[in-house]
Amino acid sequence: MIRLRSLALLAAPIGVALVAWSCDRQPNALAPSIGAPLAHFQPGNFVCTPVKMTGGGRIDYPPEQTEQNPPASHEYETFGAHVMGSGQQDANGVCLADKGALEWVDHRPEMEVNGHPLNLHATEVTFAEVATDASCSDGAVHWGGKLRVQNTGESDLDFEVWDCDNGEPGRNDGFAISVPAIGYAVQCFTVTPADPTCYLTGGNRQFHPTH
Amino acid sequence: MNIDNFRRAILAVGLVLPMSWTAGSVAAQTARSFGVSVSTPTVNQTATSAILPAGGDMVTNSGQSIAVGGLATAQDAFAIVSGDADYGSSAVSSATLGAVNLLNGLITADGVVAMASSSIGDAVNSNTEGSSLANLVVGGVEVSDAAPNTRMDLPGVGYVVLNEVQTTGDGVTTSGVTVNMIHVVLQQPILGVLGQVTGYQTVGNIIVGSATSSVTR
């Protein structure tokens, strides 16, 4: 009897370890493809599920292209951005973000403010919803909140971004931003007429399906 | 097998397997970037740097005007690092600058972008796509589209490596990359007993626009 009890005591941690391993991240697991490139990022094509998107990069806009502009043109934007949501909705049906951040720098000479690059800094990330009809192979998120224009101090401005992870490495990933209050938008419609994301010319977006 | 042998076998498995699972399930990332770094016997300073801390998702830093040790100036520096604190499966870092001036005009550029990206997908990989130098002039010579690890001599000063790329990792479980867009190596001649130059010794480094990223599966 003592031997059997010892056996059980030894087997228990192994069982716990096996269960823990089964819940661990599987590095080779791929997020399910979520549809053909039809009309992604259109209203109504979103679900409120746990989500996380991280990374940063560079966009050479305009024009809407996958290649870098000549460096001397300074026609590019660089950014870092992440968002996380647990799939909770508020009373108005808004899919809430738990946390997030955005730092956006527009290096285009025509966008300079007082001789410096336009710099947008998110002060609050309020919503994050997963696009269900995107061509992004690993996942797509529409999210946003409030930001401040660092150059002028204008703050509490609504912004939204469209965020696409289209596999590794990040050269096929996409990102777009709009700040209506100041008439600012970096949006391309290269993939489909309904998709505002611009291809990254550097960096990476990483979609994380949570479990 | 009697019950004693069976118990010993279970004990061995119970001791060894958990250790291997722990080692195999740890994913890690690093991301750091900076605008300007000067290291000489009298100056040791890094300006506008960002380092992703353990468990962090994003860090940014910026400076409108940078001047380091009378050796380097730059405008509008931004350092941004971001990663995935929970899974450690991606890291991106960037440093951007405008109006760079090194060594009293010996090297100038009006746009520097250093970008490093590492991720875990089917494989681990890293790249420096998105990096660029705009209107770079070295010793009066315009340099466009510098290939990785382009070296140019700077007589009386040392040499400069443009678009310096250093990779790390085995490409299977680990991958990392550092890009230094402008790396000046300051050198002094070593003189022989008759005053002749017998070699050169490095006495300092100036790095402008540096980005590093790495991931470990």
Tab-separated table of N, CA, C and O in Angstrom, chain B residues 76-129:
chain	number	residue	atom	x	y	z
B	76	ASP	N	15.830	65.679	-34.204
B	76	ASP	CA	14.619	64.850	-34.310
B	76	ASP	C	14.915	63.351	-34.236
B	76	ASP	O	14.662	62.595	-35.175
B	77	ALA	N	15.449	62.953	-33.121
B	77	ALA	CA	15.751	61.527	-32.916
B	77	ALA	C	14.570	60.833	-32.231
B	77	ALA	O	14.005	61.356	-31.269
B	78	PHE	N	14.213	59.677	-32.751
B	78	PHE	CA	13.162	58.856	-32.150
B	78	PHE	C	13.685	57.422	-32.011
B	78	PHE	O	14.217	56.863	-32.983
B	79	ALA	N	13.517	56.873	-30.835
B	79	ALA	CA	13.843	55.455	-30.610
B	79	ALA	C	12.574	54.753	-30.152
B	79	ALA	O	11.927	55.194	-29.201
B	80	ILE	N	12.221	53.695	-30.853
B	80	ILE	CA	10.995	52.955	-30.538
B	80	ILE	C	11.325	51.474	-30.507
B	80	ILE	O	11.915	50.940	-31.455
B	81	VAL	N	10.969	50.811	-29.430
B	81	VAL	CA	11.120	49.343	-29.373
B	81	VAL	C	9.793	48.744	-28.945
B	81	VAL	O	9.079	49.304	-28.116
B	82	SER	N	9.462	47.626	-29.549
B	82	SER	CA	8.208	46.966	-29.188
B	82	SER	C	8.389	45.464	-29.303
B	82	SER	O	9.221	44.981	-30.073
B	83	GLY	N	7.623	44.761	-28.519
B	83	GLY	CA	7.740	43.308	-28.531
B	83	GLY	C	6.538	42.675	-27.886
B	83	GLY	O	5.545	43.338	-27.577
B	84	ASP	N	6.659	41.414	-27.690
B	84	ASP	CA	5.540	40.627	-27.203
B	84	ASP	C	5.928	40.040	-25.852
B	84	ASP	O	6.608	39.015	-25.789
B	85	ALA	N	5.504	40.731	-24.796
B	85	ALA	CA	5.949	40.350	-23.460
B	85	ALA	C	5.451	38.962	-23.049
B	85	ALA	O	6.124	38.255	-22.307
B	86	ASP	N	4.286	38.580	-23.534
B	86	ASP	CA	3.693	37.321	-23.074
B	86	ASP	C	4.277	36.105	-23.786
B	86	ASP	O	4.520	35.076	-23.182
B	87	TYR	N	4.461	36.226	-25.094
B	87	TYR	CA	4.889	35.072	-25.880
B	87	TYR	C	6.353	35.147	-26.303
B	87	TYR	O	6.949	34.131	-26.619
B	88	GLY	N	6.917	36.351	-26.349
B	88	GLY	CA	8.306	36.504	-26.761
B	88	GLY	C	8.554	36.107	-28.192
B	88	GLY	O	9.665	35.739	-28.562
B	89	SER	N	7.531	36.198	-29.031
B	89	SER	CA	7.670	35.688	-30.384
B	89	SER	C	8.019	36.757	-31.408
B	89	SER	O	8.190	36.432	-32.578
B	90	SER	N	8.115	38.000	-30.988
B	90	SER	CA	8.482	39.031	-31.954
B	90	SER	C	9.127	40.212	-31.244
B	90	SER	O	8.858	40.462	-30.069
B	91	ALA	N	9.966	40.922	-31.976
B	91	ALA	CA	10.600	42.135	-31.463
B	91	ALA	C	10.930	43.030	-32.648
B	91	ALA	O	11.425	42.549	-33.668
B	92	VAL	N	10.615	44.299	-32.511
B	92	VAL	CA	10.924	45.281	-33.546
B	92	VAL	C	11.521	46.503	-32.872
B	92	VAL	O	11.008	46.952	-31.843
B	93	SER	N	12.596	47.011	-33.431
B	93	SER	CA	13.186	48.230	-32.876
B	93	SER	C	13.559	49.164	-34.016
B	93	SER	O	13.870	48.722	-35.123
B	94	SER	N	13.501	50.458	-33.721
B	94	SER	CA	13.875	51.434	-34.744
B	94	SER	C	14.478	52.666	-34.089
B	94	SER	O	14.176	52.990	-32.940
B	95	ALA	N	15.351	53.308	-34.848
B	95	ALA	CA	15.897	54.609	-34.474
B	95	ALA	C	15.893	55.464	-35.728
B	95	ALA	O	16.353	55.023	-36.788
B	96	THR	N	15.339	56.655	-35.616
B	96	THR	CA	15.322	57.561	-36.762
B	96	THR	C	15.904	58.908	-36.342
B	96	THR	O	15.708	59.349	-35.208
B	97	LEU	N	16.612	59.534	-37.268
B	97	LEU	CA	17.217	60.842	-37.001
B	97	LEU	C	17.196	61.695	-38.266
B	97	LEU	O	17.193	61.173	-39.380
B	98	GLY	N	17.235	63.011	-38.038
B	98	GLY	CA	17.420	63.939	-39.149
B	98	GLY	C	18.619	64.821	-38.868
B	98	GLY	O	19.048	64.960	-37.721
B	99	ALA	N	19.173	65.432	-39.886
B	99	ALA	CA	20.258	66.412	-39.761
B	99	ALA	C	21.387	65.927	-38.863
B	99	ALA	O	21.664	66.486	-37.807
B	100	VAL	N	22.056	64.887	-39.300
B	100	VAL	CA	23.192	64.324	-38.558
B	100	VAL	C	24.489	64.995	-39.012
B	100	VAL	O	24.719	65.176	-40.220
B	101	ASN	N	25.318	65.345	-38.055
B	101	ASN	CA	26.619	65.957	-38.354
B	101	ASN	C	27.661	65.362	-37.412
B	101	ASN	O	27.555	65.494	-36.200
B	102	LEU	N	28.667	64.711	-37.992
B	102	LEU	CA	29.700	64.076	-37.180
B	102	LEU	C	31.060	64.700	-37.481
B	102	LEU	O	31.379	64.989	-38.646
B	103	LEU	N	31.838	64.896	-36.426
B	103	LEU	CA	33.229	65.327	-36.557
B	103	LEU	C	33.332	66.608	-37.389
B	103	LEU	O	34.082	66.680	-38.372
B	104	ASN	N	32.523	67.588	-36.989
B	104	ASN	CA	32.561	68.909	-37.629
B	104	ASN	C	32.341	68.849	-39.139
B	104	ASN	O	33.032	69.514	-39.905
B	105	GLY	N	31.379	68.054	-39.546
B	105	GLY	CA	30.996	68.020	-40.945
B	105	GLY	C	31.713	66.981	-41.780
B	105	GLY	O	31.455	66.884	-42.987
B	106	LEU	N	32.573	66.205	-41.180
B	106	LEU	CA	33.249	65.156	-41.946
B	106	LEU	C	32.227	64.159	-42.507
B	106	LEU	O	32.373	63.658	-43.627
B	107	ILE	N	31.185	63.881	-41.736
B	107	ILE	CA	30.099	63.009	-42.193
B	107	ILE	C	28.783	63.722	-41.899
B	107	ILE	O	28.542	64.170	-40.771
B	108	THR	N	27.918	63.815	-42.914
B	108	THR	CA	26.592	64.400	-42.711
B	108	THR	C	25.533	63.532	-43.382
B	108	THR	O	25.820	62.815	-44.352
B	109	ALA	N	24.336	63.617	-42.862
B	109	ALA	CA	23.190	62.943	-43.470
B	109	ALA	C	21.951	63.668	-42.980
B	109	ALA	O	21.944	64.220	-41.867
B	110	ASP	N	20.915	63.701	-43.806
B	110	ASP	CA	19.717	64.408	-43.332
B	110	ASP	C	18.551	63.465	-43.058
B	110	ASP	O	17.443	63.917	-42.792
B	111	GLY	N	18.800	62.169	-43.092
B	111	GLY	CA	17.760	61.217	-42.707
B	111	GLY	C	18.368	59.855	-42.450
B	111	GLY	O	19.002	59.280	-43.333
B	112	VAL	N	18.214	59.356	-41.244
B	112	VAL	CA	18.745	58.030	-40.890
B	112	VAL	C	17.604	57.189	-40.321
B	112	VAL	O	16.891	57.648	-39.417
B	113	VAL	N	17.443	56.009	-40.856
B	113	VAL	CA	16.485	55.052	-40.302
B	113	VAL	C	17.206	53.740	-40.052
B	113	VAL	O	17.765	53.150	-40.981
B	114	ALA	N	17.223	53.322	-38.799
B	114	ALA	CA	17.734	51.983	-38.448
B	114	ALA	C	16.550	51.153	-37.978
B	114	ALA	O	15.808	51.589	-37.094
B	115	MET	N	16.374	49.998	-38.577
B	115	MET	CA	15.226	49.172	-38.203
B	115	MET	C	15.635	47.709	-38.152
B	115	MET	O	16.264	47.193	-39.085
B	116	ALA	N	15.292	47.046	-37.054
B	116	ALA	CA	15.594	45.628	-36.883
B	116	ALA	C	14.324	44.910	-36.456
B	116	ALA	O	13.557	45.410	-35.638
B	117	SER	N	14.124	43.736	-37.039
B	117	SER	CA	12.898	42.983	-36.753
B	117	SER	C	13.221	41.501	-36.634
B	117	SER	O	13.930	40.943	-37.471
B	118	SER	N	12.699	40.881	-35.585
B	118	SER	CA	12.890	39.435	-35.385
B	118	SER	C	11.547	38.811	-35.033
B	118	SER	O	10.752	39.410	-34.309
B	119	SER	N	11.308	37.623	-35.546
B	119	SER	CA	10.026	36.978	-35.246
B	119	SER	C	10.154	35.465	-35.326
B	119	SER	O	11.071	34.926	-35.940
B	120	ILE	N	9.203	34.821	-34.676
B	120	ILE	CA	9.103	33.367	-34.722
B	120	ILE	C	7.855	33.017	-35.518
B	120	ILE	O	6.751	33.392	-35.157
B	121	GLY	N	8.046	32.330	-36.618
B	121	GLY	CA	6.930	31.807	-37.388
B	121	GLY	C	7.170	30.322	-37.559
B	121	GLY	O	7.427	29.608	-36.593
B	122	ASP	N	7.107	29.853	-38.806
B	122	ASP	CA	7.527	28.473	-39.056
B	122	ASP	C	9.007	28.321	-38.725
B	122	ASP	O	9.466	27.258	-38.347
B	123	ALA	N	9.748	29.427	-38.906
B	123	ALA	CA	11.163	29.477	-38.539
B	123	ALA	C	11.402	30.752	-37.749
B	123	ALA	O	10.507	31.591	-37.632
B	124	VAL	N	12.594	30.871	-37.190
B	124	VAL	CA	12.960	32.144	-36.572
B	124	VAL	C	13.732	32.950	-37.607
B	124	VAL	O	14.494	32.385	-38.393
B	125	ASN	N	13.485	34.237	-37.652
B	125	ASN	CA	14.187	35.043	-38.639
B	125	ASN	C	14.332	36.470	-38.155
B	125	ASN	O	13.582	36.922	-37.291
B	126	SER	N	15.313	37.156	-38.723
B	126	SER	CA	15.576	38.556	-38.409
B	126	SER	C	15.959	39.284	-39.687
B	126	SER	O	16.510	38.677	-40.614
B	127	ASN	N	15.652	40.570	-39.739
B	127	ASN	CA	16.072	41.356	-40.894
B	127	ASN	C	16.176	42.826	-40.518
B	127	ASN	O	15.747	43.233	-39.432
B	128	THR	N	16.765	43.591	-41.423
B	128	THR	CA	16.922	45.041	-41.203
B	128	THR	C	16.178	45.826	-42.275
B	128	THR	O	16.533	46.967	-42.570
B	129	GLU	N	15.155	45.232	-42.844
B	129	GLU	CA	14.373	45.916	-43.874
B	129	GLU	C	13.782	47.199	-43.295
B	129	GLU	O	13.334	47.220	-42.152
